[in-house]
């Protein structure tokens, strides 16, 4: 059962990093393997926003689309992604943003997944593992491009 987690201290405010990760429509511009992201619905549930989105991940000739519910809890600087439909038997990931200063924070990323198909797991598994290891760096580089590099 593949899972991956990372914890990185970045030179951007926690709220800015939250906003960057919450802006799912922009993922095809910088997230590894993400070729398309379509928001199906957006609702507010108390203090949180809930997005249902379909993401297409592709590598060479293999392309898979999956749908997730993304719960954006800005007050607590947490994002929870829950799998709804697609090629996985299980997928969940979490983002947590902890302020460490005015312009710095610690970003925690965790993902736990399993493909339904053994064949797909063999074909895509290594690419997904590599992509997940690059996620934190991709988001940090995106933050540098959007917010500028902070010299903290």
XYZ file of N, CA, C and O in Angstrom, residues 40-152:
452
model
N -15.886 20.223 -10.763
C -17.276 19.816 -11.025
C -18.265 20.574 -10.157
O -19.383 20.855 -10.565
N -17.867 20.877 -8.919
C -18.747 21.651 -8.029
C -17.920 22.316 -6.941
O -16.792 21.900 -6.648
N -18.516 23.364 -6.372
C -17.898 24.119 -5.296
C -19.007 24.515 -4.331
O -19.970 25.147 -4.736
N -18.879 24.115 -3.071
C -19.886 24.459 -2.078
C -19.198 24.919 -0.797
O -18.012 24.653 -0.582
N -19.976 25.590 0.028
C -19.453 25.995 1.319
C -20.169 25.192 2.385
O -21.383 25.027 2.345
N -19.385 24.657 3.315
C -19.916 23.837 4.390
C -19.370 24.424 5.687
O -18.226 24.157 6.056
N -20.147 25.287 6.310
C -19.658 25.976 7.500
C -18.522 26.902 7.122
O -18.660 27.740 6.234
N -17.394 26.750 7.789
C -16.221 27.587 7.523
C -15.300 27.010 6.458
O -14.216 27.539 6.225
N -15.700 25.903 5.844
C -14.840 25.267 4.858
C -15.474 25.307 3.470
O -16.694 25.355 3.329
N -14.628 25.292 2.477
C -15.074 25.165 1.091
C -14.836 23.728 0.670
O -13.816 23.128 1.028
N -15.768 23.180 -0.104
C -15.640 21.816 -0.591
C -15.716 21.845 -2.116
O -16.676 22.364 -2.688
N -14.694 21.290 -2.736
C -14.603 21.235 -4.195
C -14.647 19.770 -4.608
O -13.988 18.927 -3.993
N -15.413 19.465 -5.645
C -15.335 18.150 -6.279
C -14.662 18.409 -7.630
O -15.135 19.241 -8.413
N -13.536 17.733 -7.844
C -12.749 17.980 -9.051
C -12.282 16.677 -9.669
O -12.049 15.690 -8.974
N -12.140 16.692 -10.993
C -11.615 15.551 -11.740
C -10.239 15.932 -12.276
O -10.092 16.921 -12.995
N -9.254 15.140 -11.903
C -7.882 15.373 -12.347
C -7.464 14.261 -13.294
O -7.737 13.091 -13.034
N -6.832 14.642 -14.384
C -6.271 13.663 -15.305
C -4.758 13.658 -15.131
O -4.113 14.711 -15.204
N -4.242 12.477 -14.857
C -2.801 12.282 -14.734
C -2.362 11.434 -15.918
O -3.017 10.443 -16.250
N -1.272 11.846 -16.554
C -0.822 11.116 -17.736
C 0.692 10.970 -17.742
O 1.413 11.843 -17.259
N 1.112 9.834 -18.288
C 2.529 9.583 -18.500
C 2.646 8.791 -19.790
O 2.073 7.703 -19.912
N 3.335 9.367 -20.757
C 3.471 8.774 -22.089
C 2.085 8.454 -22.656
O 1.268 9.340 -22.786
N 1.768 7.191 -22.949
C 0.479 6.863 -23.563
C -0.602 6.527 -22.534
O -1.747 6.302 -22.898
N -0.253 6.500 -21.261
C -1.223 6.152 -20.223
C -1.810 7.424 -19.634
O -1.097 8.334 -19.230
N -3.143 7.476 -19.595
C -3.851 8.622 -19.044
C -5.014 8.105 -18.192
O -5.775 7.256 -18.643
N -5.124 8.612 -16.976
C -6.187 8.191 -16.069
C -6.808 9.428 -15.420
O -6.096 10.350 -15.024
N -8.133 9.411 -15.299
C -8.843 10.508 -14.650
C -9.481 9.987 -13.373
O -10.051 8.893 -13.356
N -9.373 10.769 -12.313
C -10.011 10.395 -11.059
C -10.666 11.628 -10.444
O -10.258 12.757 -10.689
N -11.708 11.371 -9.685
C -12.485 12.441 -9.062
C -12.282 12.401 -7.558
O -12.278 11.328 -6.950
N -12.119 13.581 -6.977
C -11.890 13.703 -5.542
C -12.730 14.832 -4.958
O -13.088 15.770 -5.658
N -12.963 14.716 -3.660
C -13.582 15.799 -2.894
C -12.455 16.476 -2.114
O -11.707 15.818 -1.383
N -12.319 17.781 -2.301
C -11.253 18.547 -1.672
C -11.882 19.477 -0.635
O -12.678 20.347 -0.993
N -11.541 19.272 0.624
C -12.080 20.099 1.705
C -11.009 21.108 2.106
O -9.917 20.723 2.543
N -11.338 22.379 1.915
C -10.405 23.472 2.189
C -10.780 24.122 3.519
O -11.778 24.835 3.604
N -9.999 23.876 4.529
C -10.242 24.404 5.875
C -9.221 25.513 6.143
O -8.168 25.286 6.738
N -9.537 26.717 5.644
C -8.579 27.831 5.732
C -8.323 28.245 7.178
O -7.201 28.596 7.537
N -9.344 28.199 8.037
C -9.175 28.609 9.436
C -8.104 27.784 10.136
O -7.355 28.294 10.970
N -8.013 26.501 9.797
C -7.027 25.608 10.412
C -5.843 25.300 9.498
O -4.993 24.478 9.836
N -5.830 25.942 8.318
C -4.756 25.761 7.338
C -4.529 24.287 7.005
O -3.404 23.781 7.001
N -5.644 23.606 6.694
C -5.585 22.184 6.333
C -6.402 21.933 5.080
O -7.457 22.534 4.876
N -5.925 21.002 4.271
C -6.627 20.572 3.064
C -6.685 19.049 3.092
O -5.660 18.387 3.269
N -7.891 18.513 2.918
C -8.085 17.069 2.879
C -8.643 16.699 1.516
O -9.622 17.296 1.053
N -8.029 15.721 0.869
C -8.480 15.244 -0.441
C -8.938 13.799 -0.272
O -8.164 12.951 0.170
N -10.218 13.544 -0.622
C -10.798 12.210 -0.489
C -11.222 11.702 -1.865
O -11.893 12.409 -2.611
N -10.856 10.497 -2.153
C -11.120 9.857 -3.436
C -12.603 9.535 -3.599
O -13.244 9.026 -2.680
N -13.139 9.802 -4.797
C -14.529 9.473 -5.104
C -14.657 8.419 -6.200
O -15.455 7.498 -6.085
N -13.876 8.576 -7.293
C -14.054 7.671 -8.424
C -12.811 7.680 -9.312
O -12.153 8.703 -9.452
N -12.526 6.531 -9.928
C -11.410 6.442 -10.859
C -10.651 5.142 -10.710
O -11.211 4.133 -10.264
N -9.349 5.146 -11.052
C -8.566 3.914 -11.123
C -7.995 3.410 -9.789
O -7.256 2.430 -9.773
N -8.338 4.069 -8.703
C -7.788 3.671 -7.410
C -8.805 2.864 -6.612
O -10.005 3.030 -6.769
N -8.297 2.021 -5.739
C -9.190 1.388 -4.759
C -9.194 2.247 -3.502
O -10.131 2.214 -2.721
N -8.138 3.068 -3.358
C -8.037 3.961 -2.206
C -7.103 5.114 -2.568
O -6.067 4.923 -3.200
N -7.482 6.317 -2.153
C -6.623 7.487 -2.321
C -7.059 8.530 -1.311
O -8.239 8.869 -1.230
N -6.128 9.001 -0.537
C -6.394 10.105 0.382
C -5.104 10.885 0.531
O -4.026 10.304 0.601
N -5.236 12.199 0.515
C -4.065 12.977 0.865
C -4.453 14.193 1.687
O -5.593 14.632 1.680
N -3.460 14.644 2.455
C -3.654 15.761 3.371
C -2.509 16.757 3.223
O -1.355 16.359 3.011
N -2.857 18.006 3.368
C -1.881 19.087 3.429
C -2.120 19.828 4.742
O -3.260 20.115 5.090
N -1.038 20.172 5.437
C -1.123 20.983 6.647
C -0.051 22.066 6.548
O 1.084 21.788 6.148
N -0.427 23.282 6.904
C 0.469 24.431 6.804
C 0.614 25.044 8.190
O -0.365 25.534 8.758
N 1.827 25.008 8.742
C 2.063 25.516 10.098
C 2.975 26.736 10.030
O 4.130 26.615 9.599
N 2.475 27.903 10.467
C 3.335 29.100 10.478
C 4.550 28.887 11.379
O 4.432 28.335 12.465
N 5.710 29.314 10.889
C 6.932 29.270 11.700
C 7.518 30.672 11.835
O 8.557 30.847 12.444
N 6.847 31.634 11.249
C 7.255 33.038 11.268
C 6.278 33.801 10.395
O 5.338 33.229 9.852
N 6.502 35.111 10.248
C 5.591 35.918 9.420
C 5.614 35.490 7.959
O 4.601 35.513 7.284
N 6.781 35.118 7.477
C 6.917 34.792 6.056
C 7.484 33.396 5.834
O 8.067 33.116 4.785
N 7.313 32.511 6.818
C 7.791 31.137 6.669
C 6.760 30.176 7.251
O 5.952 30.559 8.103
N 6.813 28.950 6.775
C 5.916 27.936 7.330
C 6.484 26.551 7.069
O 7.413 26.377 6.286
N 5.875 25.592 7.735
C 6.189 24.195 7.504
C 5.011 23.598 6.751
O 3.869 23.735 7.176
N 5.303 22.971 5.624
C 4.272 22.346 4.796
C 4.403 20.837 4.948
O 5.463 20.269 4.677
N 3.311 20.209 5.401
C 3.283 18.754 5.504
C 2.355 18.208 4.426
O 1.250 18.706 4.253
N 2.840 17.205 3.710
C 2.068 16.558 2.650
C 2.075 15.063 2.928
O 3.125 14.486 3.207
N 0.900 14.450 2.861
C 0.782 13.006 3.053
C -0.169 12.467 2.003
O -1.211 13.062 1.733
N 0.198 11.336 1.396
C -0.699 10.667 0.448
C -0.612 9.160 0.655
O 0.457 8.609 0.921
N -1.773 8.530 0.572
C -1.913 7.086 0.736
C -2.809 6.621 -0.412
O -3.906 7.158 -0.584
N -2.334 5.684 -1.207
C -3.126 5.267 -2.372
C -2.847 3.824 -2.745
O -1.834 3.244 -2.366
N -3.788 3.284 -3.517
C -3.618 1.947 -4.069
C -4.447 1.879 -5.352
O -5.609 2.274 -5.377
N -3.836 1.394 -6.421
C -4.552 1.210 -7.689
C -5.446 -0.020 -7.610
O -5.104 -1.002 -6.963
N -6.587 0.030 -8.321
C -7.471 -1.141 -8.415
C -6.802 -2.251 -9.210
O -6.903 -3.420 -8.869
N -6.129 -1.882 -10.280
C -5.527 -2.839 -11.205
C -4.043 -3.049 -10.901
O -3.285 -2.080 -10.795
N -3.639 -4.309 -10.795
C -2.218 -4.613 -10.583
C -1.386 -4.154 -11.765
O -0.268 -3.681 -11.608
N -1.942 -4.315 -12.966
C -1.226 -3.914 -14.175
C -0.971 -2.411 -14.159
O 0.149 -1.961 -14.421
N -2.011 -1.645 -13.855
C -1.862 -0.195 -13.794
C -0.883 0.188 -12.681
O -0.064 1.090 -12.854
N -0.947 -0.514 -11.575
C -0.015 -0.246 -10.468
C 1.423 -0.467 -10.932
O 2.318 0.319 -10.599
N 1.642 -1.512 -11.704
C 2.991 -1.781 -12.197
C 3.431 -0.727 -13.209
O 4.578 -0.294 -13.200
N 2.513 -0.304 -14.082
C 2.850 0.676 -15.113
C 3.019 2.081 -14.544
O 3.922 2.810 -14.929
N 2.106 2.484 -13.660
C 2.084 3.859 -13.161
C 2.710 4.031 -11.779
O 3.047 5.151 -11.399
N 2.840 2.950 -11.040
C 3.303 3.052 -9.657
C 4.608 3.802 -9.497
O 4.703 4.724 -8.687
N 5.617 3.441 -10.255
C 6.922 4.096 -10.129
C 6.849 5.563 -10.517
O 7.468 6.419 -9.870
N 6.064 5.877 -11.554
C 5.922 7.270 -11.964
C 5.202 8.085 -10.894
O 5.568 9.217 -10.622
N 4.150 7.510 -10.280
C 3.429 8.201 -9.219
C 4.344 8.449 -8.034
O 4.355 9.537 -7.472
N 5.113 7.450 -7.647
C 6.040 7.619 -6.526
C 7.014 8.762 -6.794
O 7.244 9.615 -5.942
N 7.571 8.779 -7.995
C 8.508 9.844 -8.370
C 7.811 11.198 -8.368
O 8.337 12.184 -7.846
N 6.595 11.251 -8.928
C 5.851 12.511 -8.976
C 5.544 13.019 -7.574
O 5.703 14.212 -7.294
N 5.100 12.140 -6.679
C 4.774 12.572 -5.318
C 6.006 13.114 -4.611
O 5.910 14.062 -3.836
N 7.148 12.545 -4.880
C 8.385 13.034 -4.267
C 8.736 14.428 -4.789
O 9.421 15.187 -4.112
N 8.235 14.765 -5.969
C 8.503 16.076 -6.557
C 7.407 17.103 -6.224
O 7.573 18.283 -6.513
N 6.288 16.668 -5.650
C 5.174 17.573 -5.366
C 5.585 18.761 -4.508
O 5.288 19.907 -4.834
N 6.220 18.480 -3.373
C 6.572 19.562 -2.448
C 7.463 20.587 -3.138
O 7.245 21.795 -2.996
N 8.429 20.110 -3.906
C 9.321 21.007 -4.626
C 8.546 21.804 -5.674
O 8.739 23.011 -5.823
N 7.637 21.146 -6.390
C 6.843 21.827 -7.422
C 6.004 22.951 -6.818
O 5.929 24.049 -7.380
N 5.389 22.701 -5.673
C 4.578 23.733 -5.025
C 5.454 24.859 -4.481
O 5.088 26.028 -4.563
N 6.616 24.520 -3.956
C 7.518 25.562 -3.461
C 8.021 26.429 -4.617
O 8.062 27.659 -4.511
N 8.362 25.807 -5.739
C 8.800 26.565 -6.915
C 7.666 27.439 -7.447
O 7.892 28.575 -7.866
N 6.440 26.906 -7.422
C 5.278 27.693 -7.856
C 5.089 28.898 -6.934
O 4.811 30.006 -7.388
N 5.254 28.702 -5.620
C 5.124 29.811 -4.661
C 6.178 30.875 -4.948
O 5.877 32.080 -4.912
N 7.412 30.453 -5.242
C 8.459 31.418 -5.589
C 8.064 32.225 -6.818
O 8.274 33.433 -6.870
N 7.464 31.551 -7.815
C 7.066 32.242 -9.044
C 5.899 33.197 -8.791
O 5.857 34.304 -9.332
N 4.936 32.785 -7.957
C 3.742 33.597 -7.709
C 4.007 34.714 -6.708
O 3.611 35.864 -6.914
N 4.696 34.384 -5.601
C 4.874 35.345 -4.510
C 6.265 35.974 -4.456
O 6.506 36.870 -3.662
N 7.193 35.471 -5.253
C 8.583 35.943 -5.209
C 9.369 35.138 -4.195
O 8.802 34.454 -3.342
N 10.670 35.198 -4.314
C 11.527 34.467 -3.370
C 11.788 35.353 -2.166
O 12.269 36.466 -2.302
N 11.444 34.823 -0.998
C 11.706 35.556 0.245
C 13.098 35.205 0.738
O 13.450 34.042 0.831
N 13.854 36.201 1.100
C 15.201 35.976 1.631
C 15.150 36.012 3.149
O 15.603 36.939 3.781
N 14.541 34.972 3.733
C 14.413 34.905 5.197
C 15.548 34.094 5.758
O 15.913 33.089 5.262
